CSV table of N, CA and C in Angstrom, one decimal:
chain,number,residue,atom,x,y,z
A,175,UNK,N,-17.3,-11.7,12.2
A,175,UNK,CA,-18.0,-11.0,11.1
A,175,UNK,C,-17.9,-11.8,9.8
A,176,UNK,N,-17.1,-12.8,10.0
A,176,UNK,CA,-17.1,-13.9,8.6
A,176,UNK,C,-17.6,-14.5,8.4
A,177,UNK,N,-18.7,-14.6,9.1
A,177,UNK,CA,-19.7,-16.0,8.9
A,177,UNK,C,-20.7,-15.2,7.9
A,178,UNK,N,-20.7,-14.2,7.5
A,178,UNK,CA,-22.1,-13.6,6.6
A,178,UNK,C,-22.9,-12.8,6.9
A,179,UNK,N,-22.9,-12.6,8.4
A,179,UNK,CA,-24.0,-11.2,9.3
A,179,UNK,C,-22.9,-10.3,9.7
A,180,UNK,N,-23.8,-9.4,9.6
A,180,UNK,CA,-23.0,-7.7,9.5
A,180,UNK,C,-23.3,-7.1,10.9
A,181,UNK,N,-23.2,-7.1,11.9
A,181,UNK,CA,-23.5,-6.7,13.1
A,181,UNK,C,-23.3,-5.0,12.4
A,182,UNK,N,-24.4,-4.0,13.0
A,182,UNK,CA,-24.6,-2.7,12.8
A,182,UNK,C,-23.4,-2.1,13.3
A,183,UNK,N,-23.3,-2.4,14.8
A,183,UNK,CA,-22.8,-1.4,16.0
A,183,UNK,C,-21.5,-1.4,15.6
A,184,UNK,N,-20.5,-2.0,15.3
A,184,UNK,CA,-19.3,-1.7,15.0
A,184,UNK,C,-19.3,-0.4,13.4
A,185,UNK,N,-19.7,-0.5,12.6
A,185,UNK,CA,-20.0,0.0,11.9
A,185,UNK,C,-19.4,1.5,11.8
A,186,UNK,N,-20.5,2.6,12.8
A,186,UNK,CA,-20.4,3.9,13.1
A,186,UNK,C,-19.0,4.0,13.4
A,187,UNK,N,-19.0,3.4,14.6
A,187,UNK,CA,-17.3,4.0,14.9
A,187,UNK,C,-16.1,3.6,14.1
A,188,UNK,N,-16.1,2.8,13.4
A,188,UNK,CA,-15.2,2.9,12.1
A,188,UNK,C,-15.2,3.8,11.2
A,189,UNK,N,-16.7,3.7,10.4
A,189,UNK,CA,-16.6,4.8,9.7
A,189,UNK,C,-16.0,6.3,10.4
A,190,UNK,N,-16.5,6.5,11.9
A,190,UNK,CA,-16.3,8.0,12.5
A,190,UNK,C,-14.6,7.9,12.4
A,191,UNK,N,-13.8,6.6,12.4
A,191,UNK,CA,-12.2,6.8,12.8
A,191,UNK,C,-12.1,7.3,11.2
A,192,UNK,N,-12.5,6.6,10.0
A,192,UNK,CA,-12.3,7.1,8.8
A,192,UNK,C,-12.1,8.9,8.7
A,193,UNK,N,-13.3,9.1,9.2
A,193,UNK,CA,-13.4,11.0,8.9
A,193,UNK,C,-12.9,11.5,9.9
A,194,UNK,N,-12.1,10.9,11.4
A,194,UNK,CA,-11.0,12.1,12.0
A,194,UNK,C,-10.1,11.7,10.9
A,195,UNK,N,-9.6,10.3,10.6
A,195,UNK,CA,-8.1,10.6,10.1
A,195,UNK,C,-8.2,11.5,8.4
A,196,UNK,N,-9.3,11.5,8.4
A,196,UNK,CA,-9.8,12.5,6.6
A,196,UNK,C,-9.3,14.2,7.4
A,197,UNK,N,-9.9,14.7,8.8
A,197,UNK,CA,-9.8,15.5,9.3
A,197,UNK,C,-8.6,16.1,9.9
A,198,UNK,N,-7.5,15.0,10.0
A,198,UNK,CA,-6.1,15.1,10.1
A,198,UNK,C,-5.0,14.8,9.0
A,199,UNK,N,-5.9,14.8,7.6
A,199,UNK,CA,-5.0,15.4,6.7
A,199,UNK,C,-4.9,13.8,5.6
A,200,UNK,N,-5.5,12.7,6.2
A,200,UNK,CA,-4.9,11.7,5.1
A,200,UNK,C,-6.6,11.3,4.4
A,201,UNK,N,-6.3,10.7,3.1
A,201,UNK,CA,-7.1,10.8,2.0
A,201,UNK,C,-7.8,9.4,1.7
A,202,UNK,N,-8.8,10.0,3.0
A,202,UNK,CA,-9.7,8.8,3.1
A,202,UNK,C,-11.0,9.1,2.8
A,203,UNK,N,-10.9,8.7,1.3
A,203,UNK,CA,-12.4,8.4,0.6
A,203,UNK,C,-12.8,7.7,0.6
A,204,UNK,N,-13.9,7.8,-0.3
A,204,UNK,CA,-15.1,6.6,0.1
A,204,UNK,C,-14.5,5.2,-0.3
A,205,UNK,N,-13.8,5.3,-1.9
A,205,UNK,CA,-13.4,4.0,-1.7
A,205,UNK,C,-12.2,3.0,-0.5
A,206,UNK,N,-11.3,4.1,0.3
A,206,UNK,CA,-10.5,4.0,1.0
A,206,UNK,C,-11.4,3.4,2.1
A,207,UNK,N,-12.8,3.9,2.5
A,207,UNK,CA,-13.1,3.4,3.8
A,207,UNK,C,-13.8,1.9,3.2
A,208,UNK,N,-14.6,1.9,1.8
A,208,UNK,CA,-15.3,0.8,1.8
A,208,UNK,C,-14.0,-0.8,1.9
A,209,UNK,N,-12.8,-0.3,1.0
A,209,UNK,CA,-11.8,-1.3,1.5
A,209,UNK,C,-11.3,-1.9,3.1
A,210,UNK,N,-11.5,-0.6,3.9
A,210,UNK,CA,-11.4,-0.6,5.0
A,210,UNK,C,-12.5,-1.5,5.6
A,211,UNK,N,-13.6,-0.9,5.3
A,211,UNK,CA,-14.9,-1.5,6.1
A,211,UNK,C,-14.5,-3.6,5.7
A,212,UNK,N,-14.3,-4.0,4.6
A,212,UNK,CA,-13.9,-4.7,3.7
A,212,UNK,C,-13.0,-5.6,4.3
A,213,UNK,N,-12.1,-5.0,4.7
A,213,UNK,CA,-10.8,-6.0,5.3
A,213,UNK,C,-11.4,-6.5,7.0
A,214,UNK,N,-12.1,-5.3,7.8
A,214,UNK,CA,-11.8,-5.5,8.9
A,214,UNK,C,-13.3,-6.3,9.1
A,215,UNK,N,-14.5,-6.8,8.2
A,215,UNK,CA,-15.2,-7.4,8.1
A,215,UNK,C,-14.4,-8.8,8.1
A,216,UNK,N,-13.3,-8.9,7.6
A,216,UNK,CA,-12.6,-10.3,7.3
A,216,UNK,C,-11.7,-10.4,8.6
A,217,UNK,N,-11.5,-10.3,9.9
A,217,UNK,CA,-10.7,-10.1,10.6
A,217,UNK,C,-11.7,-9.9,11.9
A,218,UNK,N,-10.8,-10.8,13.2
A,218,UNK,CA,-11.3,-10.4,14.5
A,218,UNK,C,-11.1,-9.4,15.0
A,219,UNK,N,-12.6,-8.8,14.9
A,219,UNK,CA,-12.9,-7.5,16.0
A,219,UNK,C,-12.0,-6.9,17.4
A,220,UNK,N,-11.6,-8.4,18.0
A,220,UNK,CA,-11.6,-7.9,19.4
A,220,UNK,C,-10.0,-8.5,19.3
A,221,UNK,N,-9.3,-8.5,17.8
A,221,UNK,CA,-7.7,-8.3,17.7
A,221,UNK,C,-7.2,-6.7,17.4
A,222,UNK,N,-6.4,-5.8,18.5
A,222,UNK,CA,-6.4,-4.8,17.9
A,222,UNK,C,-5.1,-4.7,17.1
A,223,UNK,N,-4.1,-5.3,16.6
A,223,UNK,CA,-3.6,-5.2,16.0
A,223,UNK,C,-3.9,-5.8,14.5
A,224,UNK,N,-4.8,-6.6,14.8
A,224,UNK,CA,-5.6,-6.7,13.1
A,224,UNK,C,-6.1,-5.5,12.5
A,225,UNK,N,-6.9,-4.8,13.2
A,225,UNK,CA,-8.0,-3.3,13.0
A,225,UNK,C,-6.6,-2.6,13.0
A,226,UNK,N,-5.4,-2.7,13.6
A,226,UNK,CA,-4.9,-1.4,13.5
A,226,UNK,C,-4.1,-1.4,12.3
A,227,UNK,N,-3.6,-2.9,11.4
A,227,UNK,CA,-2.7,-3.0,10.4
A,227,UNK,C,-3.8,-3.2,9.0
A,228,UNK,N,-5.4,-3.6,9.5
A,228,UNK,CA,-6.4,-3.1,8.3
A,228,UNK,C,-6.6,-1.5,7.8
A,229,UNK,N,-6.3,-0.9,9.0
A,229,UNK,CA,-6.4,0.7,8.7
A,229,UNK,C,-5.5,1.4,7.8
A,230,UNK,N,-4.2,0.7,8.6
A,230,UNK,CA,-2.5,1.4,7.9
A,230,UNK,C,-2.5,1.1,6.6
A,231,UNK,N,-2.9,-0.3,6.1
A,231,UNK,CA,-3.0,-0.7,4.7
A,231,UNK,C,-3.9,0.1,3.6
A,232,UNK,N,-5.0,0.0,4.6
A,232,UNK,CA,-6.3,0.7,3.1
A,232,UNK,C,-6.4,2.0,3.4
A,233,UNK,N,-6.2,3.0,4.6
A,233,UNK,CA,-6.1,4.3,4.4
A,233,UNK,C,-5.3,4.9,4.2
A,234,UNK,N,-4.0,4.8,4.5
A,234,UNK,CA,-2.4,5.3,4.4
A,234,UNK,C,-2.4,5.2,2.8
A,235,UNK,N,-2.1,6.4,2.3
A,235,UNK,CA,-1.4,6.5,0.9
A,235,UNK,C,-0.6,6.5,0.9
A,236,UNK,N,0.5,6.8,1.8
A,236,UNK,CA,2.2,6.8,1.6
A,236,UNK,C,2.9,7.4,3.1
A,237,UNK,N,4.4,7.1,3.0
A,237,UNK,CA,4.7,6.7,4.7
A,237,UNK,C,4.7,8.4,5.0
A,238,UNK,N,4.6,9.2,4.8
A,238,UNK,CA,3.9,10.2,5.7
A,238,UNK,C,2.7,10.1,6.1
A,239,UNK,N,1.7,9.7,5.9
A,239,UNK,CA,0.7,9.4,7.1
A,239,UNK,C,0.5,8.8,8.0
A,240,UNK,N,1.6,7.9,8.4
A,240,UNK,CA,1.7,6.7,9.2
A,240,UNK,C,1.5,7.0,10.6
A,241,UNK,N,2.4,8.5,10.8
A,241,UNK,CA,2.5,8.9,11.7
A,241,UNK,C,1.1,9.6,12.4
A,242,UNK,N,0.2,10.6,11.8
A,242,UNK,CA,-1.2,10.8,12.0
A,242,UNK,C,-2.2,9.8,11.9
A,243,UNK,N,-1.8,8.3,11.5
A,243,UNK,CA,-2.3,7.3,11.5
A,243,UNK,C,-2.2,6.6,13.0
A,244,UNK,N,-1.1,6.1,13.6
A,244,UNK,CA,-0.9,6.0,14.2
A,244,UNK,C,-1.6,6.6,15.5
A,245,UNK,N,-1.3,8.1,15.3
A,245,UNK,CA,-1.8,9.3,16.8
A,245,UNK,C,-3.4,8.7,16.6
A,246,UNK,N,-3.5,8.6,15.3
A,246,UNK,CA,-5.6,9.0,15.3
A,246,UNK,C,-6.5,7.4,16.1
A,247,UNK,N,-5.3,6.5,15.6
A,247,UNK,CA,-5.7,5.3,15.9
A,247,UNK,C,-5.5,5.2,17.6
A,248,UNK,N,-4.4,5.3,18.1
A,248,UNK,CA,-4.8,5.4,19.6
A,248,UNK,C,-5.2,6.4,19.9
A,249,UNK,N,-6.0,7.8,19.6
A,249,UNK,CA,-6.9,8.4,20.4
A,249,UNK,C,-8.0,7.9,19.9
A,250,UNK,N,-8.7,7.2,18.8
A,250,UNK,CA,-10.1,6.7,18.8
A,250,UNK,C,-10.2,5.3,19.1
A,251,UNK,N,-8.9,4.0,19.3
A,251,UNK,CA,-9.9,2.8,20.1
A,251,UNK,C,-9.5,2.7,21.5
A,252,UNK,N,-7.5,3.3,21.6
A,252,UNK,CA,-7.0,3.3,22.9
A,252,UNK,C,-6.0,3.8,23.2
A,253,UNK,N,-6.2,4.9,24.5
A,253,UNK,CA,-5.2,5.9,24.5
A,253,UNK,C,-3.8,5.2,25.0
A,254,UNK,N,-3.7,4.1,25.3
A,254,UNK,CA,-2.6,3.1,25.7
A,254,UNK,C,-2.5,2.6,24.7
A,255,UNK,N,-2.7,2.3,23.3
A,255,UNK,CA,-2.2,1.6,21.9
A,255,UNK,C,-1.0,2.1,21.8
A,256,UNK,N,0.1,0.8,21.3
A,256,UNK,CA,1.3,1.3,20.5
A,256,UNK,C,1.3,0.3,19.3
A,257,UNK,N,1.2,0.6,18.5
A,257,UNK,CA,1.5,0.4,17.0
A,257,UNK,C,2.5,-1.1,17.2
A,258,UNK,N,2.2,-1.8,16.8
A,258,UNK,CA,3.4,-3.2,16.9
A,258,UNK,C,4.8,-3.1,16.3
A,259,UNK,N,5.4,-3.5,16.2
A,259,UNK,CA,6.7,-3.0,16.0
A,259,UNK,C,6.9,-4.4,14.6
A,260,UNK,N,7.6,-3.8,13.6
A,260,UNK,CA,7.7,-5.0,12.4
A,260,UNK,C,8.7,-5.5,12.9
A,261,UNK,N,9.0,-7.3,12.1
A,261,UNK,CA,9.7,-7.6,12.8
A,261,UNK,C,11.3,-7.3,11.8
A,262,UNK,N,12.5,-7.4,12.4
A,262,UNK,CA,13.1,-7.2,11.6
A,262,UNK,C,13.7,-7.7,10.1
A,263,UNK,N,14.0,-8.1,9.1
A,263,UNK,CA,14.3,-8.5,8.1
A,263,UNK,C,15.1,-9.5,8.3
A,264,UNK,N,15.0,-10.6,7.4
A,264,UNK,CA,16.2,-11.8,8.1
A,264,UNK,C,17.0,-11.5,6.6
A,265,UNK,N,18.2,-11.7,7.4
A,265,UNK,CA,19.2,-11.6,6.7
A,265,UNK,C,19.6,-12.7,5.9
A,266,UNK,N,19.0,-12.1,4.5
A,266,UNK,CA,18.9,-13.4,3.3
A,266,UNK,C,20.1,-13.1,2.6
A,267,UNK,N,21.3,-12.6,3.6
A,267,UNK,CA,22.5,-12.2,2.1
A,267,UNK,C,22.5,-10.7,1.9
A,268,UNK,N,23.4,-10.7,0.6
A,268,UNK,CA,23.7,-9.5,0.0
A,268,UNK,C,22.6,-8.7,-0.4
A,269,UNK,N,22.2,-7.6,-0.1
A,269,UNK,CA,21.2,-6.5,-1.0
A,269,UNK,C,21.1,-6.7,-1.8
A,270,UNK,N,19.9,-6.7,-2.8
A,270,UNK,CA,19.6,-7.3,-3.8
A,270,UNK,C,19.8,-5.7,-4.4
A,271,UNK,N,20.0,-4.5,-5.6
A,271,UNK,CA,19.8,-3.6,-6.1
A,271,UNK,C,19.1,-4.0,-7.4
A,272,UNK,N,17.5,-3.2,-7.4
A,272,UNK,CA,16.8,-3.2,-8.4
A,272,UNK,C,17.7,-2.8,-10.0
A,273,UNK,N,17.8,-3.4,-10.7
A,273,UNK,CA,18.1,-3.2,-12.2
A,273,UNK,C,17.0,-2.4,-13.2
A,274,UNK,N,17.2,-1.9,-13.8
A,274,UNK,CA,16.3,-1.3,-14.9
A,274,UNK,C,17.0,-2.1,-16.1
A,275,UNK,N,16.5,-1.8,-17.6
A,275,UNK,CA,16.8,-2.2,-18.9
A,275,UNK,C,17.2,-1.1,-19.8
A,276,UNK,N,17.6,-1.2,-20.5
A,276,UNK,CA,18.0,-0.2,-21.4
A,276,UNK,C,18.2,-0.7,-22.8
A,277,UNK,N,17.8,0.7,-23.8
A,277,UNK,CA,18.0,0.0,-25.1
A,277,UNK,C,19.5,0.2,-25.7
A,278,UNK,N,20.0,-0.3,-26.4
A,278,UNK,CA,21.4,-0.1,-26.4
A,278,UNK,C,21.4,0.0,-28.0
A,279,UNK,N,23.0,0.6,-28.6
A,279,UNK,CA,22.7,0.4,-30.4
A,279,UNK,C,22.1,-0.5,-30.5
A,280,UNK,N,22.1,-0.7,-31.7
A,280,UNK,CA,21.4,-2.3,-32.5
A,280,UNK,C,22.9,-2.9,-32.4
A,281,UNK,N,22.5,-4.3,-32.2
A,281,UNK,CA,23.5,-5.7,-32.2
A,281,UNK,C,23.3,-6.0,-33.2
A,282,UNK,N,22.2,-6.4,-33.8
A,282,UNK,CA,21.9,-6.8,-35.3
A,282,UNK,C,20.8,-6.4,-36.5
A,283,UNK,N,20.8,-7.2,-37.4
A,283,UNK,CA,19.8,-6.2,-38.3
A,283,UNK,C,18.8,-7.3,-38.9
A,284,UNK,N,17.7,-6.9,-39.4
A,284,UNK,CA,16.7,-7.5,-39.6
A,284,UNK,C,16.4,-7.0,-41.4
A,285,UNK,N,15.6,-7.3,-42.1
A,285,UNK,CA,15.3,-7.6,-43.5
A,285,UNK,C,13.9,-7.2,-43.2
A,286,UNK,N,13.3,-6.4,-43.8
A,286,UNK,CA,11.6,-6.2,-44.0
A,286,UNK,C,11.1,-7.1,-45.0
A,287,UNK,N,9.4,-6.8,-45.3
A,287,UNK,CA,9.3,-7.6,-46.6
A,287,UNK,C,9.5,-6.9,-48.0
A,288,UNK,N,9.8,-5.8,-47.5
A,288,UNK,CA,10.0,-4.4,-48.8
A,288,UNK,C,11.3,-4.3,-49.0
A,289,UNK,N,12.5,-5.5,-48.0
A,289,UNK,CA,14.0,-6.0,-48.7
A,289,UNK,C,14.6,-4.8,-48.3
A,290,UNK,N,14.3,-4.0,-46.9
A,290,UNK,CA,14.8,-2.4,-46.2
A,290,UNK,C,15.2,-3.6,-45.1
A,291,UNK,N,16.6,-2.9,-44.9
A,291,UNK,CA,17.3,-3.5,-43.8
A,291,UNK,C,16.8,-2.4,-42.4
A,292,UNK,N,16.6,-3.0,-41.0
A,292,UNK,CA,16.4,-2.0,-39.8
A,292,UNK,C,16.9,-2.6,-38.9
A,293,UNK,N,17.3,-1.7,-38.0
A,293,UNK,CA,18.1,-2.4,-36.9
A,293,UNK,C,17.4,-2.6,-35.5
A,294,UNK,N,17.5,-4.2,-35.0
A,294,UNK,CA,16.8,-4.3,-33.8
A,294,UNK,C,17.7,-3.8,-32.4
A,295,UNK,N,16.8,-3.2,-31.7
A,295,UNK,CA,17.4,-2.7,-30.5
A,295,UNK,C,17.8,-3.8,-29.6
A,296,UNK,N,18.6,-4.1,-28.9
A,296,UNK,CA,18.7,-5.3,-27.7
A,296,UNK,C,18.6,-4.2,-26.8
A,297,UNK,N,18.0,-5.3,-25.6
A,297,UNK,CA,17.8,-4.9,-24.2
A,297,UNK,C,18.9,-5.5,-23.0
A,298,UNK,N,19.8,-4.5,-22.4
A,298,UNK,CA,20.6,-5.2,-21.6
A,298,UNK,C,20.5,-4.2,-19.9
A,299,UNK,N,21.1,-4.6,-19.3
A,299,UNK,CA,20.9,-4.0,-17.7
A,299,UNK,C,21.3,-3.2,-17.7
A,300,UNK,N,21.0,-1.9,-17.1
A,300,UNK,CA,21.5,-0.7,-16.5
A,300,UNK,C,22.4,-0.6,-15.2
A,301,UNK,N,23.2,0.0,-14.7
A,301,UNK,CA,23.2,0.2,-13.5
A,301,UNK,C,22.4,1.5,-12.5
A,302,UNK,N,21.8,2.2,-13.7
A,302,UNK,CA,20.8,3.3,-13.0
A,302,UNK,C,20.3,3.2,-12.2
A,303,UNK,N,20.1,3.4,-10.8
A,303,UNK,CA,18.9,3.1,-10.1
A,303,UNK,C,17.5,3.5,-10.7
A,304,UNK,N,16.4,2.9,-10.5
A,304,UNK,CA,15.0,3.7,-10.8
A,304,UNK,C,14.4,3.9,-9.2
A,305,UNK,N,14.2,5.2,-8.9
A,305,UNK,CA,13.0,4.6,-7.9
A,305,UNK,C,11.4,5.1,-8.0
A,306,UNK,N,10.8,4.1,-7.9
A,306,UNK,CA,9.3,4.9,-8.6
A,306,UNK,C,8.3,4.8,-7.3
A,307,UNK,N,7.4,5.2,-7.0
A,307,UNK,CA,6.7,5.2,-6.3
A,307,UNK,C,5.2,4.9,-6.5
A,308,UNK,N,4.6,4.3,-6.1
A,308,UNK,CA,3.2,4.2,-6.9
A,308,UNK,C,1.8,3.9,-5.6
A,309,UNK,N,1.0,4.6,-5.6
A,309,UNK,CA,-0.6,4.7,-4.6
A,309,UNK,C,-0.8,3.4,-4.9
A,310,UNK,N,-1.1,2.4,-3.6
A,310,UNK,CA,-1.9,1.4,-4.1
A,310,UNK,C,-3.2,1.4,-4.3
A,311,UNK,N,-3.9,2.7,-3.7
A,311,UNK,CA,-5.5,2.9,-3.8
A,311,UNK,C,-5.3,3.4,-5.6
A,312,UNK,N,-4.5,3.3,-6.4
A,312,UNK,CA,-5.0,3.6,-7.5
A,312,UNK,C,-4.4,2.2,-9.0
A,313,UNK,N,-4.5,1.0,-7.8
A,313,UNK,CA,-4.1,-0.4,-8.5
A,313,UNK,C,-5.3,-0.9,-8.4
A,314,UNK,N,-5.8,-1.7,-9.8
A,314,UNK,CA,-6.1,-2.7,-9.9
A,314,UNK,C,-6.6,-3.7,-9.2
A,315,UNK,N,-7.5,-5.0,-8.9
A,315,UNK,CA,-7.7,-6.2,-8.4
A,315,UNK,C,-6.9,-7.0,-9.6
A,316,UNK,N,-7.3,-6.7,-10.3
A,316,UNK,CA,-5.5,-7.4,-11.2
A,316,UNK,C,-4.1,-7.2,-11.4
């Protein structure tokens, strides 16, 4: 499908897997399926673990779908599909723990041009954890 022609027939039944998994609860809109249609135009048809990790990516909003993802995907291309398995993490060392910043008193002081002294904040590390969570259907191409 990368060469530039759009074969029709694959088409319907993608879009149709879009609206069971919309029908089983995950939040597959229009732009969700055009990214979908999108990726698996860039990728071999007849790899099903390409189709099945184009799906997880552009329709899955977050790891509670995975699982209705998963069911909807082997009952609409094959009732013998299992989901590939990641591979494990190589052990690059010690856990890295995300740091945040924080503003701390002022370290030092600054002079305006109106001769008012103000104090600059420094930024130094926290040990707070942050954890944020964020939709990638609502990022950017930048």
């Amino acid at each position: 499908m990368g060469t530039g022609t759009t074969p029709a027939e694959p088409l319907p039944g993608l879009v149709g897997f879009t609206h069971a998994l919309r029908r089983a609860g995950l939040p597959c809109d229009t732009h969700r399926t055009a990214a979908y249609l999108d990726a698996v135009g860039r990728l071999d048809l007849a790899d099903p673990a390409s189709l099945y990790w184009a799906g997880r990516v552009t329709l899955c909003a977050q790891p509670d779908d995975l699982p209705a993802y998963d069911e909807a995907f082997a009952a609409w291309f094959s009732p013998n599909w299992r989901p590939p398995t990641p591979a494990a993490p190589a052990d690059d060392g010690p856990t890295r723990t995300p740091m945040t910043a924080s503003v701390l008193p002022a370290a030092a002081d600054s002079t305006t041009a109106d001769g008012e002294r103000t104090a600059i904040p420094t930024l130094a590390p926290s040990d707070v954890e942050v954890l944020r969570h964020r939709n990638i259907s609502e990022l950017s191409a930048e």
